[in-house]
GROMACS .gro file of C-alpha atoms in nm:
model
  318
    1UNK     CA    1  -3.316   5.703   6.758
    2UNK     CA    2  -3.648   5.865   6.642
    3UNK     CA    3  -3.709   5.994   6.289
    4UNK     CA    4  -3.662   6.362   6.228
    5UNK     CA    5  -3.889   6.586   6.013
    6UNK     CA    6  -3.713   6.810   5.756
    7UNK     CA    7  -3.891   7.058   5.536
    8UNK     CA    8  -3.707   7.165   5.222
    9UNK     CA    9  -3.799   7.382   4.926
   10UNK     CA   10  -3.742   7.248   4.585
   11UNK     CA   11  -3.826   7.312   4.227
   12UNK     CA   12  -3.981   7.049   4.006
   13UNK     CA   13  -3.756   6.914   3.720
   14UNK     CA   14  -4.016   7.016   3.467
   15UNK     CA   15  -3.944   7.380   3.569
   16UNK     CA   16  -3.570   7.355   3.509
   17UNK     CA   17  -3.489   7.313   3.144
   18UNK     CA   18  -3.193   7.348   2.904
   19UNK     CA   19  -3.235   7.658   2.700
   20UNK     CA   20  -2.900   7.617   2.504
   21UNK     CA   21  -2.667   7.329   2.458
   22UNK     CA   22  -2.661   6.956   2.382
   23UNK     CA   23  -2.989   6.886   2.561
   24UNK     CA   24  -3.179   7.195   2.459
   25UNK     CA   25  -3.548   7.158   2.541
   26UNK     CA   26  -3.496   6.886   2.790
   27UNK     CA   27  -3.578   6.912   3.162
   28UNK     CA   28  -3.335   6.844   3.450
   29UNK     CA   29  -3.239   6.482   3.475
   30UNK     CA   30  -3.003   6.239   3.662
   31UNK     CA   31  -2.621   6.305   3.696
   32UNK     CA   32  -2.539   6.053   3.431
   33UNK     CA   33  -2.762   6.236   3.172
   34UNK     CA   34  -2.632   6.583   3.230
   35UNK     CA   35  -2.400   6.762   2.992
   36UNK     CA   36  -2.144   7.015   3.117
   37UNK     CA   37  -2.176   7.361   2.959
   38UNK     CA   38  -2.548   7.318   2.892
   39UNK     CA   39  -2.739   7.637   3.001
   40UNK     CA   40  -3.045   7.604   3.226
   41UNK     CA   41  -3.321   7.837   3.331
   42UNK     CA   42  -3.605   7.821   3.563
   43UNK     CA   43  -3.955   7.877   3.404
   44UNK     CA   44  -4.094   8.226   3.464
   45UNK     CA   45  -4.395   8.072   3.632
   46UNK     CA   46  -4.201   7.837   3.850
   47UNK     CA   47  -4.236   7.854   4.229
   48UNK     CA   48  -4.076   7.647   4.503
   49UNK     CA   49  -4.249   7.340   4.636
   50UNK     CA   50  -4.214   7.251   5.004
   51UNK     CA   51  -4.135   6.883   5.068
   52UNK     CA   52  -4.179   6.735   5.417
   53UNK     CA   53  -3.914   6.464   5.460
   54UNK     CA   54  -3.862   6.217   5.742
   55UNK     CA   55  -3.512   6.090   5.806
   56UNK     CA   56  -3.426   5.741   5.930
   57UNK     CA   57  -3.173   5.473   5.914
   58UNK     CA   58  -3.291   5.376   5.564
   59UNK     CA   59  -3.254   5.732   5.427
   60UNK     CA   60  -3.517   5.997   5.346
   61UNK     CA   61  -3.883   5.940   5.286
   62UNK     CA   62  -4.184   6.165   5.203
   63UNK     CA   63  -4.379   6.221   5.528
   64UNK     CA   64  -4.722   6.206   5.358
   65UNK     CA   65  -4.892   5.981   5.101
   66UNK     CA   66  -4.719   5.680   5.004
   67UNK     CA   67  -4.411   5.783   5.197
   68UNK     CA   68  -4.187   5.725   4.886
   69UNK     CA   69  -3.812   5.722   4.926
   70UNK     CA   70  -3.618   6.029   4.831
   71UNK     CA   71  -3.251   5.987   4.723
   72UNK     CA   72  -2.983   6.235   4.678
   73UNK     CA   73  -2.847   6.201   4.324
   74UNK     CA   74  -2.579   6.472   4.296
   75UNK     CA   75  -2.465   6.823   4.362
   76UNK     CA   76  -2.449   7.074   4.074
   77UNK     CA   77  -2.248   7.391   4.030
   78UNK     CA   78  -2.423   7.641   3.814
   79UNK     CA   79  -2.260   7.964   3.680
   80UNK     CA   80  -2.475   8.276   3.636
   81UNK     CA   81  -2.420   8.528   3.358
   82UNK     CA   82  -2.223   8.758   3.605
   83UNK     CA   83  -1.976   8.484   3.675
   84UNK     CA   84  -2.102   8.394   4.031
   85UNK     CA   85  -2.154   8.023   4.100
   86UNK     CA   86  -2.448   7.860   4.279
   87UNK     CA   87  -2.478   7.507   4.416
   88UNK     CA   88  -2.785   7.296   4.398
   89UNK     CA   89  -2.880   6.940   4.484
   90UNK     CA   90  -3.068   6.693   4.259
   91UNK     CA   91  -3.308   6.467   4.446
   92UNK     CA   92  -3.503   6.180   4.310
   93UNK     CA   93  -3.830   6.042   4.445
   94UNK     CA   94  -3.888   5.668   4.392
   95UNK     CA   95  -4.183   5.436   4.403
   96UNK     CA   96  -4.148   5.056   4.359
   97UNK     CA   97  -3.787   5.112   4.231
   98UNK     CA   98  -3.888   5.364   3.964
   99UNK     CA   99  -3.811   5.730   3.964
  100UNK     CA  100  -4.133   5.921   3.967
  101UNK     CA  101  -4.014   6.273   4.021
  102UNK     CA  102  -3.685   6.483   4.008
  103UNK     CA  103  -3.638   6.789   4.221
  104UNK     CA  104  -3.380   7.071   4.238
  105UNK     CA  105  -3.292   7.206   4.581
  106UNK     CA  106  -3.115   7.543   4.541
  107UNK     CA  107  -2.841   7.615   4.789
  108UNK     CA  108  -2.804   7.978   4.662
  109UNK     CA  109  -2.999   8.229   4.472
  110UNK     CA  110  -3.138   8.061   4.164
  111UNK     CA  111  -3.426   8.263   4.026
  112UNK     CA  112  -3.663   8.239   3.721
  113UNK     CA  113  -3.573   8.397   3.387
  114UNK     CA  114  -3.193   8.400   3.442
  115UNK     CA  115  -2.953   8.160   3.272
  116UNK     CA  116  -2.714   7.926   3.452
  117UNK     CA  117  -2.437   7.728   3.289
  118UNK     CA  118  -2.375   7.381   3.423
  119UNK     CA  119  -2.008   7.380   3.523
  120UNK     CA  120  -1.988   7.102   3.780
  121UNK     CA  121  -2.163   6.766   3.866
  122UNK     CA  122  -2.044   6.586   4.183
  123UNK     CA  123  -2.206   6.275   4.327
  124UNK     CA  124  -1.961   6.231   4.623
  125UNK     CA  125  -2.051   6.569   4.783
  126UNK     CA  126  -2.425   6.555   4.771
  127UNK     CA  127  -2.484   6.376   5.109
  128UNK     CA  128  -2.242   6.618   5.288
  129UNK     CA  129  -2.403   6.934   5.136
  130UNK     CA  130  -2.752   6.811   5.229
  131UNK     CA  131  -2.640   6.741   5.578
  132UNK     CA  132  -2.505   7.091   5.595
  133UNK     CA  133  -2.825   7.242   5.462
  134UNK     CA  134  -3.044   7.039   5.705
  135UNK     CA  135  -2.852   7.166   6.010
  136UNK     CA  136  -2.971   7.436   6.247
  137UNK     CA  137  -2.696   7.683   6.331
  138UNK     CA  138  -2.609   7.998   6.525
  139UNK     CA  139  -2.460   8.298   6.335
  140UNK     CA  140  -2.117   8.438   6.433
  141UNK     CA  141  -2.149   8.677   6.729
  142UNK     CA  142  -2.429   8.483   6.900
  143UNK     CA  143  -2.362   8.471   7.282
  144UNK     CA  144  -2.410   8.122   7.442
  145UNK     CA  145  -2.465   8.087   7.818
  146UNK     CA  146  -2.187   7.889   7.969
  147UNK     CA  147  -2.192   7.661   8.286
  148UNK     CA  148  -2.061   7.949   8.497
  149UNK     CA  149  -2.324   8.201   8.378
  150UNK     CA  150  -2.091   8.383   8.149
  151UNK     CA  151  -2.206   8.456   7.784
  152UNK     CA  152  -1.950   8.389   7.524
  153UNK     CA  153  -1.952   8.435   7.146
  154UNK     CA  154  -2.029   8.102   6.971
  155UNK     CA  155  -1.719   8.145   6.749
  156UNK     CA  156  -1.493   8.131   7.058
  157UNK     CA  157  -1.629   7.802   7.186
  158UNK     CA  158  -1.415   7.480   7.159
  159UNK     CA  159  -1.464   7.116   7.244
  160UNK     CA  160  -1.455   7.055   7.616
  161UNK     CA  161  -1.612   7.391   7.719
  162UNK     CA  162  -1.890   7.346   7.954
  163UNK     CA  163  -2.232   7.497   7.846
  164UNK     CA  164  -2.548   7.530   8.059
  165UNK     CA  165  -2.831   7.312   7.934
  166UNK     CA  166  -3.196   7.332   8.037
  167UNK     CA  167  -3.244   6.966   8.136
  168UNK     CA  168  -2.896   6.827   8.201
  169UNK     CA  169  -2.712   7.101   8.380
  170UNK     CA  170  -2.350   7.161   8.276
  171UNK     CA  171  -2.256   6.962   7.959
  172UNK     CA  172  -1.919   6.957   7.767
  173UNK     CA  173  -1.905   7.041   7.394
  174UNK     CA  174  -1.812   6.748   7.183
  175UNK     CA  175  -1.759   6.924   6.863
  176UNK     CA  176  -1.801   7.266   6.696
  177UNK     CA  177  -1.839   7.299   6.317
  178UNK     CA  178  -1.859   7.604   6.092
  179UNK     CA  179  -1.999   7.665   5.752
  180UNK     CA  180  -1.993   7.993   5.548
  181UNK     CA  181  -2.292   8.034   5.332
  182UNK     CA  182  -2.444   8.298   5.101
  183UNK     CA  183  -2.719   8.475   5.282
  184UNK     CA  184  -2.970   8.419   5.005
  185UNK     CA  185  -3.290   8.228   4.941
  186UNK     CA  186  -3.396   7.986   5.205
  187UNK     CA  187  -3.049   8.013   5.375
  188UNK     CA  188  -3.068   8.381   5.464
  189UNK     CA  189  -3.058   8.404   5.841
  190UNK     CA  190  -3.359   8.502   6.053
  191UNK     CA  191  -3.307   8.770   6.302
  192UNK     CA  192  -3.516   8.770   6.617
  193UNK     CA  193  -3.477   9.130   6.720
  194UNK     CA  194  -3.376   9.229   7.073
  195UNK     CA  195  -3.663   9.179   7.332
  196UNK     CA  196  -3.900   8.999   7.090
  197UNK     CA  197  -3.885   8.688   7.302
  198UNK     CA  198  -3.714   8.842   7.599
  199UNK     CA  199  -3.377   8.807   7.432
  200UNK     CA  200  -3.089   9.021   7.553
  201UNK     CA  201  -2.971   9.107   7.193
  202UNK     CA  202  -3.062   9.021   6.834
  203UNK     CA  203  -3.052   8.652   6.787
  204UNK     CA  204  -2.946   8.537   6.440
  205UNK     CA  205  -3.021   8.182   6.334
  206UNK     CA  206  -3.048   7.962   6.033
  207UNK     CA  207  -3.417   7.949   5.928
  208UNK     CA  208  -3.478   7.596   6.041
  209UNK     CA  209  -3.307   7.626   6.371
  210UNK     CA  210  -3.558   7.556   6.653
  211UNK     CA  211  -3.611   7.768   6.967
  212UNK     CA  212  -3.778   7.628   7.280
  213UNK     CA  213  -4.064   7.821   7.444
  214UNK     CA  214  -4.248   7.727   7.768
  215UNK     CA  215  -4.608   7.852   7.739
  216UNK     CA  216  -4.769   7.942   8.078
  217UNK     CA  217  -5.088   7.937   7.883
  218UNK     CA  218  -5.125   7.729   7.561
  219UNK     CA  219  -5.210   8.030   7.328
  220UNK     CA  220  -5.088   7.833   7.012
  221UNK     CA  221  -5.331   7.552   7.081
  222UNK     CA  222  -5.038   7.307   7.062
  223UNK     CA  223  -5.195   7.081   7.327
  224UNK     CA  224  -4.882   7.114   7.556
  225UNK     CA  225  -4.702   7.394   7.726
  226UNK     CA  226  -4.357   7.318   7.582
  227UNK     CA  227  -4.298   7.394   7.206
  228UNK     CA  228  -4.020   7.379   6.962
  229UNK     CA  229  -4.068   7.635   6.679
  230UNK     CA  230  -3.857   7.699   6.382
  231UNK     CA  231  -3.708   8.050   6.348
  232UNK     CA  232  -3.858   8.082   5.997
  233UNK     CA  233  -4.208   8.027   6.141
  234UNK     CA  234  -4.182   8.352   6.331
  235UNK     CA  235  -4.090   8.587   6.051
  236UNK     CA  236  -4.325   8.876   6.052
  237UNK     CA  237  -4.103   9.132   5.890
  238UNK     CA  238  -4.147   9.363   6.191
  239UNK     CA  239  -3.981   9.198   6.502
  240UNK     CA  240  -3.854   8.889   6.320
  241UNK     CA  241  -3.675   8.952   5.997
  242UNK     CA  242  -3.475   8.774   5.718
  243UNK     CA  243  -3.129   8.925   5.668
  244UNK     CA  244  -3.044   8.880   5.299
  245UNK     CA  245  -2.721   8.963   5.110
  246UNK     CA  246  -2.359   8.887   5.142
  247UNK     CA  247  -2.233   8.589   5.348
  248UNK     CA  248  -2.302   8.444   5.694
  249UNK     CA  249  -2.082   8.234   5.920
  250UNK     CA  250  -2.288   7.954   6.084
  251UNK     CA  251  -2.176   7.750   6.380
  252UNK     CA  252  -2.312   7.413   6.504
  253UNK     CA  253  -2.265   7.322   6.871
  254UNK     CA  254  -2.256   6.941   6.902
  255UNK     CA  255  -2.292   6.750   7.242
  256UNK     CA  256  -2.302   6.384   7.319
  257UNK     CA  257  -2.677   6.421   7.313
  258UNK     CA  258  -2.927   6.680   7.188
  259UNK     CA  259  -2.988   6.952   7.437
  260UNK     CA  260  -3.178   7.280   7.484
  261UNK     CA  261  -2.928   7.552   7.559
  262UNK     CA  262  -2.940   7.932   7.588
  263UNK     CA  263  -2.848   8.186   7.311
  264UNK     CA  264  -2.887   8.551   7.382
  265UNK     CA  265  -3.116   8.444   7.670
  266UNK     CA  266  -3.351   8.240   7.448
  267UNK     CA  267  -3.378   7.859   7.488
  268UNK     CA  268  -3.276   7.699   7.168
  269UNK     CA  269  -3.167   7.351   7.048
  270UNK     CA  270  -2.812   7.234   7.002
  271UNK     CA  271  -2.715   7.051   6.689
  272UNK     CA  272  -2.915   6.737   6.637
  273UNK     CA  273  -2.698   6.436   6.502
  274UNK     CA  274  -2.933   6.202   6.315
  275UNK     CA  275  -2.922   5.981   6.006
  276UNK     CA  276  -2.900   6.281   5.785
  277UNK     CA  277  -2.680   6.529   5.960
  278UNK     CA  278  -2.425   6.274   6.070
  279UNK     CA  279  -2.265   6.294   5.724
  280UNK     CA  280  -2.139   6.639   5.819
  281UNK     CA  281  -1.977   6.515   6.146
  282UNK     CA  282  -1.653   6.343   6.232
  283UNK     CA  283  -1.680   5.965   6.245
  284UNK     CA  284  -1.646   5.956   6.624
  285UNK     CA  285  -1.958   6.164   6.685
  286UNK     CA  286  -2.251   5.932   6.789
  287UNK     CA  287  -2.607   5.959   6.680
  288UNK     CA  288  -2.826   6.121   6.929
  289UNK     CA  289  -3.090   5.928   7.108
  290UNK     CA  290  -3.452   6.048   7.108
  291UNK     CA  291  -3.532   6.309   7.372
  292UNK     CA  292  -3.891   6.398   7.492
  293UNK     CA  293  -3.850   6.759   7.380
  294UNK     CA  294  -3.821   6.657   7.023
  295UNK     CA  295  -4.197   6.561   7.035
  296UNK     CA  296  -4.284   6.941   7.081
  297UNK     CA  297  -4.221   7.055   6.725
  298UNK     CA  298  -4.505   7.288   6.613
  299UNK     CA  299  -4.670   7.236   6.273
  300UNK     CA  300  -4.674   7.517   6.024
  301UNK     CA  301  -5.064   7.484   6.030
  302UNK     CA  302  -5.073   7.618   6.385
  303UNK     CA  303  -4.863   7.915   6.309
  304UNK     CA  304  -4.959   8.260   6.167
  305UNK     CA  305  -4.626   8.426   6.116
  306UNK     CA  306  -4.786   8.767   6.148
  307UNK     CA  307  -4.878   8.711   6.509
  308UNK     CA  308  -4.670   8.419   6.629
  309UNK     CA  309  -4.383   8.601   6.796
  310UNK     CA  310  -4.618   8.828   6.990
  311UNK     CA  311  -4.830   8.531   7.084
  312UNK     CA  312  -4.542   8.344   7.220
  313UNK     CA  313  -4.408   8.635   7.418
  314UNK     CA  314  -4.751   8.665   7.582
  315UNK     CA  315  -4.780   8.286   7.631
  316UNK     CA  316  -4.440   8.272   7.801
  317UNK     CA  317  -4.519   8.545   8.056
  318UNK     CA  318  -4.900   8.524   8.120
   0.00000   0.00000   0.00000
């Protein structure tokens, strides 16, 4: 099984401090050092930091530099002043067995200059919540192309249904999972509007869900015709949008292997079961082997979101 690249957005612990309570003035720490009912706030100048992580059998590591290990410490539940709750994960970066950095990965809307009371600390759910957050998913209502050519809503699919795949013909679904999440922050869905990439209707995806594009001419400069590109890399606020507010039902389609399938006429990946996402799967779901198409992930540095969708549309037809 090959390693998988995951990009997450986090806040540095130095930007997440207790403003009232037992630990007033101290920054975010490990689970054992936290005190319930302490009130936290993000600094007004804080901005999310992007971390590129690589998954593997030994866990998570930074992709660059010394490739330090990154461990999941705990899942926090924070209550805002209006009574709404927001979950967040605490991650710890280590070097030579010592913690060198602590990060907060928000799973909901946690914004600067608002106060959040710590009402829950759970170690046992951190791995599962991270697996859920790392997964690509189709939103309710997305139509999937079946083996007989029909298009069915993703929410109607069940294990055993035969789905059309790009490279392996008809394949049976092994498992279908569902998660309902707040459509906020980095988890707000991406909408690829009808026709943007020759799609039959709006395609609504988790931001890190990857679509597959065959370029007849390599307009991206990727060095190969076939590319995998994350939905968030296409957001231009014109033809590809973020839909924020309320909740969204996400569905993951799991096969015995990782496949390219068709959603609203767009080629897109099925759920990848790797060392990270397996924690959100039943025990009998196997890890996926490496597939050649996983090599086609496009780096952010090659993408200008303002023009990417139009460029890929031309590249796939010219």
